[in-house]
Amino acid sequence: MLNTTIKTTKSQEVFAAAQNLMPGGVSSPVRAFKSVGGQPIVFDRVKGAYIWDVDGNQYIDYVGTWGPAICGHAHPEVIAALHEALEKGTSFGAPSVLENVLAEMVIDAVPSIEMVRFVNSGTEACMGVLRLMRAFTNREKIIKFEGCYHGHADAFLVKAGSGVATLGLPDSPGVPKLATSTTLTAPFNDLEAVKALFEENRDEIAGVILEPVVGNAGFIAPDAGFLEGLRELTHEYGALLVFDEVMTGFRIAYGGAQEKFGVTPDLTTLGKVIGGGLPVGAYGGRRDIMSMVAPAGPVYQAGTLSGNPLAMTAGIKTLELLQKPGTYEYLERITKKLADGLLQIAKETGHPVCGGQISAMFGLFFTSGPVHNYEDAKKSDTAKFGRFHRGILERGVYLAPSQFEAGFTSFAHTEEDIEQTLAVARDVMSSI
Ligand SMILES: *Cc1c(COP(=O)(O)O)cnc(C)c1O
């Protein structure tokens, strides 16, 4: 039974104590619920599509630890594989067969990837790819898009989406001007703006990096022709195209957004799903470019825990589970049911909203839209989103605590979970 009112005494105690111990009481900013008001719930355990908090309340989860939990939390086969791997030790710091296995799976799945380097987070993957883009082209400038998040490295903290957008920070103090002076930005879905930047910076732009489907400014899909247009422009101006598929990889489709949209970038970053809930990131792409990475080539990048056997094991088992026939059809079906249902309910209860879904990724903006870019997304009624968020939380549905984050489903979510969620949403939308 899902709760309709919640008691959160223990969550409040733990979070109050955390304030003294860690900045903002958290290990990553959006978790603090700043933009939706109220206090975060403190988790005790997760399983399948559900979360239990320290007060014993149960929630249907649409955050999925920010993306990795596409098989549902603590899938029994992932847990069993981890138990077995654990007996062999927690870290090798040396080559292992497991790295070969996951590397082959990634190379087979992702069209652009011919060689891959494993790291420990999406941030690290994007840092590595940035250095490589610059080294390969011998150019320093890059183009990113407003509202796209590529981790917290200095060069990317320009109009960066995610927590930066959630907290309304234009940039971050502590980032030297020089670190971002080579970062050019354009509005998402605006090919003309990208072309203008290439014209103004001839022979200076190493490449274009983007979330092919944006999830860090809320959910924003690419307009027809946008990804193709970027592929053409980067070819025309001798620059690299990089898809940051840390979120979309193995989620939008098994081969990521590049498989879904049939546009192959030169380089790709991965994270989240490929770690199956353990810390993993990766970057990969064309063999001639990847061959520049040390020790094959001169571009330095390293990691004590990179290729960690537990993380590789969780990733391998997660990808194996995703390969089962019908997985993505199921994810598409339940997620569409959820996204369509939310839009319909909002319409019936008189709220201007827009949103959508691709495979197991969805979003809902409290604005009539349409939302093509971050400027459009910012027109959302974030105060109303906050009330909606709190309302459904108190009725047992856990959604990312920000208007500017996408939602995620898993194949552990049942039709009944979706129906329950829609009933809760109707209840709350009628009263906000
Ligand atoms: C989450 C995310 C990152 C950063 O990954 P971390 O593992 O949090 O460092 C980078 N790019 C995109 C698109 C992401 O969604």
PDB file of N, CA and C in Angstrom, residues 7 45 51 54 71 84 100 102 107 115 131 160 173 177 212 244 269 278 307 347 363 365 381 393-394 409 425:
ATOM      1  N   LYS A   7       4.790  10.780   7.270  1.00  0.00           N
ATOM      2  CA  LYS A   7       5.480  11.262   8.461  1.00  0.00           C
ATOM      3  C   LYS A   7       6.972  11.219   8.125  1.00  0.00           C
ATOM      4  N   ARG A  45      16.459   2.331   1.624  1.00  0.00           N
ATOM      5  CA  ARG A  45      16.784   1.288   0.665  1.00  0.00           C
ATOM      6  C   ARG A  45      15.966   1.466  -0.597  1.00  0.00           C
ATOM      7  N   ILE A  51      11.349   3.127  -3.652  1.00  0.00           N
ATOM      8  CA  ILE A  51      12.265   3.666  -2.642  1.00  0.00           C
ATOM      9  C   ILE A  51      11.562   3.549  -1.292  1.00  0.00           C
ATOM     10  N   VAL A  54      13.785   6.606   5.508  1.00  0.00           N
ATOM     11  CA  VAL A  54      14.151   6.168   6.860  1.00  0.00           C
ATOM     12  C   VAL A  54      12.963   6.145   7.824  1.00  0.00           C
ATOM     13  N   CYS A  71      17.176  -0.973 -15.080  1.00  0.00           N
ATOM     14  CA  CYS A  71      16.638  -2.326 -14.841  1.00  0.00           C
ATOM     15  C   CYS A  71      15.815  -2.360 -13.558  1.00  0.00           C
ATOM     16  N   GLU A  84      29.362 -12.237  -6.387  1.00  0.00           N
ATOM     17  CA  GLU A  84      30.400 -13.123  -6.896  1.00  0.00           C
ATOM     18  C   GLU A  84      31.702 -12.356  -7.150  1.00  0.00           C
ATOM     19  N   ASN A 100      37.551  -5.948 -20.868  1.00  0.00           N
ATOM     20  CA  ASN A 100      37.376  -6.368 -22.271  1.00  0.00           C
ATOM     21  C   ASN A 100      35.914  -6.649 -22.579  1.00  0.00           C
ATOM     22  N   LEU A 102      33.090  -5.560 -21.091  1.00  0.00           N
ATOM     23  CA  LEU A 102      32.237  -4.365 -21.176  1.00  0.00           C
ATOM     24  C   LEU A 102      32.624  -3.505 -22.378  1.00  0.00           C
ATOM     25  N   ILE A 107      31.300  -1.216 -27.615  1.00  0.00           N
ATOM     26  CA  ILE A 107      31.704  -1.033 -29.023  1.00  0.00           C
ATOM     27  C   ILE A 107      30.659  -1.642 -29.960  1.00  0.00           C
ATOM     28  N   MET A 115      36.792   2.365 -30.119  1.00  0.00           N
ATOM     29  CA  MET A 115      37.636   2.099 -28.948  1.00  0.00           C
ATOM     30  C   MET A 115      37.088   2.920 -27.792  1.00  0.00           C
ATOM     31  N   ARG A 131      39.781  17.254 -23.696  1.00  0.00           N
ATOM     32  CA  ARG A 131      41.227  17.308 -23.954  1.00  0.00           C
ATOM     33  C   ARG A 131      41.552  16.639 -25.297  1.00  0.00           C
ATOM     34  N   ALA A 160      25.068  26.015 -17.860  1.00  0.00           N
ATOM     35  CA  ALA A 160      25.298  24.577 -17.765  1.00  0.00           C
ATOM     36  C   ALA A 160      24.111  23.693 -17.400  1.00  0.00           C
ATOM     37  N   PRO A 173      31.480  30.782  -9.214  1.00  0.00           N
ATOM     38  CA  PRO A 173      32.713  31.419  -8.761  1.00  0.00           C
ATOM     39  C   PRO A 173      33.800  30.361  -8.679  1.00  0.00           C
ATOM     40  N   LYS A 177      38.365  32.885 -15.691  1.00  0.00           N
ATOM     41  CA  LYS A 177      37.867  33.369 -16.985  1.00  0.00           C
ATOM     42  C   LYS A 177      38.521  32.629 -18.138  1.00  0.00           C
ATOM     43  N   PRO A 212      22.346  14.909 -27.090  1.00  0.00           N
ATOM     44  CA  PRO A 212      21.521  14.801 -28.305  1.00  0.00           C
ATOM     45  C   PRO A 212      20.026  14.881 -28.002  1.00  0.00           C
ATOM     46  N   ASP A 244      27.283  13.808 -25.929  1.00  0.00           N
ATOM     47  CA  ASP A 244      27.358  13.437 -24.526  1.00  0.00           C
ATOM     48  C   ASP A 244      26.139  12.568 -24.240  1.00  0.00           C
ATOM     49  N   THR A 269      30.452  10.319 -25.071  1.00  0.00           N
ATOM     50  CA  THR A 269      30.688  10.054 -23.650  1.00  0.00           C
ATOM     51  C   THR A 269      29.521   9.253 -23.093  1.00  0.00           C
ATOM     52  N   LEU A 278      26.922   1.626 -10.159  1.00  0.00           N
ATOM     53  CA  LEU A 278      28.239   1.874  -9.571  1.00  0.00           C
ATOM     54  C   LEU A 278      28.921   2.996 -10.361  1.00  0.00           C
ATOM     55  N   GLY A 307      38.024   1.303 -14.501  1.00  0.00           N
ATOM     56  CA  GLY A 307      37.887  -0.102 -14.902  1.00  0.00           C
ATOM     57  C   GLY A 307      37.658  -1.010 -13.708  1.00  0.00           C
ATOM     58  N   LYS A 347      -4.229  19.041 -18.868  1.00  0.00           N
ATOM     59  CA  LYS A 347      -5.192  19.726 -19.733  1.00  0.00           C
ATOM     60  C   LYS A 347      -6.573  19.739 -19.068  1.00  0.00           C
ATOM     61  N   GLY A 363       9.580  14.207 -19.674  1.00  0.00           N
ATOM     62  CA  GLY A 363       9.582  15.485 -18.971  1.00  0.00           C
ATOM     63  C   GLY A 363       8.264  16.207 -19.129  1.00  0.00           C
ATOM     64  N   PHE A 365       6.838  20.303 -18.578  1.00  0.00           N
ATOM     65  CA  PHE A 365       7.077  21.702 -18.202  1.00  0.00           C
ATOM     66  C   PHE A 365       5.749  22.380 -17.898  1.00  0.00           C
ATOM     67  N   ASP A 381       6.482  27.679 -14.964  1.00  0.00           N
ATOM     68  CA  ASP A 381       6.071  28.139 -13.638  1.00  0.00           C
ATOM     69  C   ASP A 381       6.728  27.207 -12.608  1.00  0.00           C
ATOM     70  N   LEU A 393       4.924  13.853  -3.947  1.00  0.00           N
ATOM     71  CA  LEU A 393       5.833  13.217  -2.982  1.00  0.00           C
ATOM     72  C   LEU A 393       5.052  12.743  -1.759  1.00  0.00           C
ATOM     73  N   GLU A 394       4.179  13.619  -1.269  1.00  0.00           N
ATOM     74  CA  GLU A 394       3.405  13.270  -0.069  1.00  0.00           C
ATOM     75  C   GLU A 394       2.405  12.152  -0.326  1.00  0.00           C
ATOM     76  N   THR A 409      12.144   6.168 -16.300  1.00  0.00           N
ATOM     77  CA  THR A 409      11.448   4.943 -15.930  1.00  0.00           C
ATOM     78  C   THR A 409      12.434   3.776 -16.019  1.00  0.00           C
ATOM     79  N   ALA A 425      -1.226  12.093  -9.669  1.00  0.00           N
ATOM     80  CA  ALA A 425      -1.020  13.357 -10.389  1.00  0.00           C
ATOM     81  C   ALA A 425      -2.349  14.089 -10.571  1.00  0.00           C
TER      82      ALA A 425
END
